[in-house]
CSV table of C-alpha atoms in Angstrom, one decimal:
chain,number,residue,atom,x,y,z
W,1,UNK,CA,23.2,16.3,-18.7
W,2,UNK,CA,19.9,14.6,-19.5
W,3,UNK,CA,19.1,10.5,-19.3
W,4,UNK,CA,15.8,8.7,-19.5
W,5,UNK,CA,15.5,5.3,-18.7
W,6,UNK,CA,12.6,3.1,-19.1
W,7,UNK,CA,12.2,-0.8,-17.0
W,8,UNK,CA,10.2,-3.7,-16.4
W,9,UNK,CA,10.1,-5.9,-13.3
W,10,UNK,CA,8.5,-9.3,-12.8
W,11,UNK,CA,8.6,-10.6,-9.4
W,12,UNK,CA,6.8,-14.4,-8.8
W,13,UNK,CA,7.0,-15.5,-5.3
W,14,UNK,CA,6.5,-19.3,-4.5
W,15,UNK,CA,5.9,-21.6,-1.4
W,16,UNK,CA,4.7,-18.6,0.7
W,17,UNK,CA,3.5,-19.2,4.2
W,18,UNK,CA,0.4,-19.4,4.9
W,19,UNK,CA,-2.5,-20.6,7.7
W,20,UNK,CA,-5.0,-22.4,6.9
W,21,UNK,CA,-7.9,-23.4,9.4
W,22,UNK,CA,-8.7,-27.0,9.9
W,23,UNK,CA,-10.9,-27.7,11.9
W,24,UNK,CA,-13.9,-26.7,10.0
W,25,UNK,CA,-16.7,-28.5,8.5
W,26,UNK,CA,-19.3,-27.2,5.7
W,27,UNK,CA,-23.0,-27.4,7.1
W,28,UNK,CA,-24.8,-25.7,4.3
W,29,UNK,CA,-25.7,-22.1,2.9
W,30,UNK,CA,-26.0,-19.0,4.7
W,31,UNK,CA,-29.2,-16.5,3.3
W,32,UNK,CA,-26.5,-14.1,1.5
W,33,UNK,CA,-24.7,-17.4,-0.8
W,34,UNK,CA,-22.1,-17.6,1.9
W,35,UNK,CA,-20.5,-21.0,2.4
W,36,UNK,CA,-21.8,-21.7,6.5
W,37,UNK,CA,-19.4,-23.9,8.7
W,38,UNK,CA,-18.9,-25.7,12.0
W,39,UNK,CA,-16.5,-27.2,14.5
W,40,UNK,CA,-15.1,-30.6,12.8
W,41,UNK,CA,-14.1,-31.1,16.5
W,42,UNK,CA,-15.7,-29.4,19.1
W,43,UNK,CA,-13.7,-30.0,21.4
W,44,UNK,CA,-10.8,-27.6,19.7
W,45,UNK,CA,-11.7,-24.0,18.3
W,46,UNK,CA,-9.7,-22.7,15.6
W,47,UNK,CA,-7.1,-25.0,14.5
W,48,UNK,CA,-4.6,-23.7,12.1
W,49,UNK,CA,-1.4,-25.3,10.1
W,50,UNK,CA,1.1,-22.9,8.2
W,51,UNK,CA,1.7,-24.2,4.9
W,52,UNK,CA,3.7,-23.5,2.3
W,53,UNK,CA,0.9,-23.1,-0.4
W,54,UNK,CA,0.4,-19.4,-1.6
W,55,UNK,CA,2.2,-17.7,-4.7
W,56,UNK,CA,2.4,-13.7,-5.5
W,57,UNK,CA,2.7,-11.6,-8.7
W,58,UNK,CA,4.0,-8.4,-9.2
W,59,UNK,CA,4.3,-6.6,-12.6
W,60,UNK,CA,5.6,-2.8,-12.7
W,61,UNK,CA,6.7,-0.3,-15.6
W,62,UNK,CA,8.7,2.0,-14.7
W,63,UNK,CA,9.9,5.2,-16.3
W,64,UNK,CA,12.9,7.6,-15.1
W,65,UNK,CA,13.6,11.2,-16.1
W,66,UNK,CA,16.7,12.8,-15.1
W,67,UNK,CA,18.6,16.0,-15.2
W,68,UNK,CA,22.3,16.4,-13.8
W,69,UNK,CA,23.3,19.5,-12.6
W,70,UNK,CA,23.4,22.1,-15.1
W,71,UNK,CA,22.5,25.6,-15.1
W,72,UNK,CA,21.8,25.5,-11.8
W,73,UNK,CA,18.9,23.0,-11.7
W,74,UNK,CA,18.9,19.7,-11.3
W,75,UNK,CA,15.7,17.1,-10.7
W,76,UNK,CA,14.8,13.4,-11.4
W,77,UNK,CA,11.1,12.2,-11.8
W,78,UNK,CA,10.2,8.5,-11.7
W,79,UNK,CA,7.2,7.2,-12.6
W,80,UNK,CA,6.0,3.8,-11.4
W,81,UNK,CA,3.1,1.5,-12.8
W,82,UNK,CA,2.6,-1.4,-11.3
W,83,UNK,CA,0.5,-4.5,-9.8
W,84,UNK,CA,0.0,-6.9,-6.7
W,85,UNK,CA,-1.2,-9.8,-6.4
W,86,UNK,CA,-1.7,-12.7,-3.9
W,87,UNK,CA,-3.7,-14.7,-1.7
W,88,UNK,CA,-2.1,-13.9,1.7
W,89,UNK,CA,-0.5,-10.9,3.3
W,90,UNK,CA,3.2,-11.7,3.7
W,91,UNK,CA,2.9,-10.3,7.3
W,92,UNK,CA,1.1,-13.7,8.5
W,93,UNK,CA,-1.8,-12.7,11.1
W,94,UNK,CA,-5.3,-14.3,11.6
W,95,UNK,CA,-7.3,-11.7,9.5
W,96,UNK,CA,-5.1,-12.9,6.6
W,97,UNK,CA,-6.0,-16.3,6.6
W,98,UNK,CA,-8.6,-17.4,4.1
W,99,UNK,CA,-12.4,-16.6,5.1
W,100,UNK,CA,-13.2,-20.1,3.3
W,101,UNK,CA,-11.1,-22.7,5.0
W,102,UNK,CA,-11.6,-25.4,1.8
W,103,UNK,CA,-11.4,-22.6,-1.0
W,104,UNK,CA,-8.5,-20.4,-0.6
W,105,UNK,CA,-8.2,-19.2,-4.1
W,106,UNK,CA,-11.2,-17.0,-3.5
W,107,UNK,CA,-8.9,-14.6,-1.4
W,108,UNK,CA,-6.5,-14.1,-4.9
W,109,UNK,CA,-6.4,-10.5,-5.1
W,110,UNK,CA,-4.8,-7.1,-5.5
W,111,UNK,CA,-2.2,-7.1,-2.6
W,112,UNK,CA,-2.2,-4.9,0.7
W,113,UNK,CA,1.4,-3.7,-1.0
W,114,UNK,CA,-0.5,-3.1,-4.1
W,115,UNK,CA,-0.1,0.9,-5.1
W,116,UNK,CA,-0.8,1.3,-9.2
W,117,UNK,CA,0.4,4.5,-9.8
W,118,UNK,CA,3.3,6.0,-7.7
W,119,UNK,CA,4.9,9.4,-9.0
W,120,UNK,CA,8.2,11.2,-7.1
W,121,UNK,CA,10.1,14.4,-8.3
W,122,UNK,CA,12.6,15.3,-6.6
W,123,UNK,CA,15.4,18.2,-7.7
W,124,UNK,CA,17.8,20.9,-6.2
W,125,UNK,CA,17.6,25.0,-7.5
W,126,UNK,CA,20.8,26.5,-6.8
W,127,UNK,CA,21.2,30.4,-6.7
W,128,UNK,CA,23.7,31.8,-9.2
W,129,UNK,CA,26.9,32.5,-7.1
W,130,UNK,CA,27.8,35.9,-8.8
W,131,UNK,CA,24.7,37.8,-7.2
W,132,UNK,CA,25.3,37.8,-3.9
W,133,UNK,CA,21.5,37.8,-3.2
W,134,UNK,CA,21.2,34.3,-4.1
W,135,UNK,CA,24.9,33.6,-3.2
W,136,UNK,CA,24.9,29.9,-1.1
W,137,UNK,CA,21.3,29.4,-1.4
W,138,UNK,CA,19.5,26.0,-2.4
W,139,UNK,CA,16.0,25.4,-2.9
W,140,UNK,CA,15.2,21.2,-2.8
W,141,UNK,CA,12.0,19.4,-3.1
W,142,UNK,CA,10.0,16.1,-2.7
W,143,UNK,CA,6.8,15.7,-4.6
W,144,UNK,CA,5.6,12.1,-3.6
W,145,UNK,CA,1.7,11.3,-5.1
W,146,UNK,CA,0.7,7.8,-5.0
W,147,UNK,CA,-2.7,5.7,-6.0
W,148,UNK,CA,-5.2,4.5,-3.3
W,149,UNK,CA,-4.3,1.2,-1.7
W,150,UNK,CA,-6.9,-1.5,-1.2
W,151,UNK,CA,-8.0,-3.2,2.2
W,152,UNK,CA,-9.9,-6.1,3.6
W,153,UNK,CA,-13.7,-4.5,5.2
W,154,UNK,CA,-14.3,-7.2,8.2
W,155,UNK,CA,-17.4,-8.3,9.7
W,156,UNK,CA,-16.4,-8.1,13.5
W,157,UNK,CA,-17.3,-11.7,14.7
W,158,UNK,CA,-17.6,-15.3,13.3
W,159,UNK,CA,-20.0,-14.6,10.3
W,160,UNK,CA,-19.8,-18.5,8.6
W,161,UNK,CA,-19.9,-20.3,11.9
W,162,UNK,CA,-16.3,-21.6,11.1
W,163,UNK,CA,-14.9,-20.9,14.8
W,164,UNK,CA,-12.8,-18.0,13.6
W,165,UNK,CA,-13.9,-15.2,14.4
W,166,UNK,CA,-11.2,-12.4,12.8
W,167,UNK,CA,-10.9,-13.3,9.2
W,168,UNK,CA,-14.8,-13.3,8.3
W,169,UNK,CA,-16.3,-10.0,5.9
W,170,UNK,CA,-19.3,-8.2,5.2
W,171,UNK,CA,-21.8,-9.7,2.6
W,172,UNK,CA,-19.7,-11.7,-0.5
W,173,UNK,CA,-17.2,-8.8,-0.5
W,174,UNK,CA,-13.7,-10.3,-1.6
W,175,UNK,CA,-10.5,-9.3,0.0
W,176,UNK,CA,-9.2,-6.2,-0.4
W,177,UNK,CA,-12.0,-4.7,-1.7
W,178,UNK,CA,-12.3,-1.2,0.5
W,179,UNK,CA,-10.6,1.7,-1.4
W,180,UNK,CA,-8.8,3.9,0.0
W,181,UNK,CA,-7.7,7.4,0.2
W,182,UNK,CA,-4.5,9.0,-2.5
W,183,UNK,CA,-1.6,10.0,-0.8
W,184,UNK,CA,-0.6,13.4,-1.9
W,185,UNK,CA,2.7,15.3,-0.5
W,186,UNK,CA,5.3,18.0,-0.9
W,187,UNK,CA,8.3,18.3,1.3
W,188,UNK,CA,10.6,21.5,0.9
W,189,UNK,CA,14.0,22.5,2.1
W,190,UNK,CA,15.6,25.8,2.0
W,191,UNK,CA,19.2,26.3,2.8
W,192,UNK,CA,22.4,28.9,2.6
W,193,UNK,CA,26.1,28.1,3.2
W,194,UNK,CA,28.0,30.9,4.8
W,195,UNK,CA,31.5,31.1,4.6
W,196,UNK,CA,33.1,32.0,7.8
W,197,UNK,CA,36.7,31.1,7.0
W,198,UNK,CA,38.9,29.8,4.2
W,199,UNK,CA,38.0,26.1,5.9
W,200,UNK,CA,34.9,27.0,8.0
W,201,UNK,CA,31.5,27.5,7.2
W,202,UNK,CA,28.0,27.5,8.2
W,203,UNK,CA,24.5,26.2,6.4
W,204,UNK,CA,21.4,27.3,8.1
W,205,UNK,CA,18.3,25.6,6.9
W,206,UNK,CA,14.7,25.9,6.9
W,207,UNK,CA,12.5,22.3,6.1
W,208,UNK,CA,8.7,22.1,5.9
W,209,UNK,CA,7.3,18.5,5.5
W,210,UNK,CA,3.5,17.9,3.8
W,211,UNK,CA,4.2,21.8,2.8
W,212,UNK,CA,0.5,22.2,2.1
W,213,UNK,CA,-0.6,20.4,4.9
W,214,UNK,CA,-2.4,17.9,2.5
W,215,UNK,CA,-5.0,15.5,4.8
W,216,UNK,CA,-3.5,11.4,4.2
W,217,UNK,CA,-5.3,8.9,5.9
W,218,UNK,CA,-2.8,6.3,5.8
W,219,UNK,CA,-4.9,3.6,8.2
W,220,UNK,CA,-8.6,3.0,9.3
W,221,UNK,CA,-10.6,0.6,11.0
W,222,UNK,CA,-11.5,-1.5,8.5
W,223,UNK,CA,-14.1,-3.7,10.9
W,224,UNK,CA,-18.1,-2.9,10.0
W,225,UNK,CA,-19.7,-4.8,13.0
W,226,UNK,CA,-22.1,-6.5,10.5
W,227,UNK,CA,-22.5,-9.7,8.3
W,228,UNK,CA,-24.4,-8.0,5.8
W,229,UNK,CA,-25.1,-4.2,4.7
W,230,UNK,CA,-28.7,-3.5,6.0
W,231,UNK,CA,-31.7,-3.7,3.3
W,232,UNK,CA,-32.0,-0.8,1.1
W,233,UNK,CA,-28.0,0.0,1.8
W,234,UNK,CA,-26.2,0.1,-1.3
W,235,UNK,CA,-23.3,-1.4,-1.9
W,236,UNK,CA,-20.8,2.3,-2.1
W,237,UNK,CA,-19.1,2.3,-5.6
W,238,UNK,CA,-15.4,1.8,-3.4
W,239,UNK,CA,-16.3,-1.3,-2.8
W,240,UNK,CA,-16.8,-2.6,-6.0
């Protein structure tokens, strides 16, 4: 009644779309070390090409435990451990596109799809049919916890002068550098079958969903109206 099973996955995507802004020309260094642009043309703003350029990784260990039904329980509990990486966010949008139109390596990171840890038991508690207190009943449960995911802080406005003004971030902060928040839940489900008839019955059922009403942010405003953290502003250690 028991199986465990353990896997690896290795997933390499090629050619993957991506814009890229042409129409910008370096002019020199801003004060923070930031590469500073302009127009190439003026007479155009933003000019972008989608090009086939941009690669992805993703690694993952996985780990399954599993218990048919036996003795009235039954459960399965998968552990995940895993990695993202790329240079683009496979939903193509401005803010995705590289902040430094002629260096677009430097946006190689963890992935907006990146979660490192991911945990989910799930399993079924059936009451013993010879008490007729428990007779029909089934207890089921969902215990999903996962690892913060990782997102992009943005300045607000056109911080290197490149004429876009949606991609730029705060200071030298790379991409997907902004922590965020575990995600932490347990769903529960309480039932009974009735038998009305030799053919007929009836289940009546009782669900609660985030049972413990645990607080998930699961999206922010990630824009910080800045180019730089004001002097004497730490850098805060979910940044880093």
């Amino acid at each position: 009644h028991w199986g465990v099973t353990a896997g690896y996955i290795f997933v390499h995507g090629l050619k993957m779309g991506a814009l890229r802004h042409v129409n910008a020309r370096p002019v020199g260094v801003l004060p923070n070390g930031k590469r500073q642009y302009t127009l190439r043309d003026p007479r155009f703003g933003f000019y972008q090409v989608m090009e086939p350029t941009q690669t992805s990784l993703y690694h993952a260990g996985n780990l399954i435990l599993q218990k048919r039904m036996s003795h009235h329980v039954s459960f399965i509990a998968h552990y995940t451990f895993s990695k993202t990486i790329d240079s683009t966010s496979p939903a193509v949008s401005l803010i995705q596109i590289p902040e430094d139109p002629l260096n677009a390596r430097l946006d190689r990171a963890v992935s907006q799809q990146h979660v490192g840890h991911r945990f989910v038991l799930s399993g079924v508690l059936e009451g013993p049919a010879n008490f007729l207190l428990t007779r029909g009943f089934k207890l089921s449960m969902i215990l999903t916890l996962e690892s913060p995911r990782f997102y992009t802080l943005y300045a607000g406005f056109d911080a290197n002068g490149d004429g876009e003004p949606s991609n730029d971030r705060v200071g030298l902060l790379g991409r997907n550098t902004l922590k965020g928040d575990r995600f932490a839940s347990m769903d529960l489900r309480l039932s009974r079958t009735v038998k009305l008839a030799e053919r007929v019955g009836a289940e009546f059922i009782a669900e609660a969903f985030n049972l413990f009403n645990t607080f998930n942010i699961l999206d922010f405003d990630t824009v910080y109206g800045r180019a730089d953290f004001p002097p004497g502003v730490p850098v805060p250690r979910s940044y880093r």
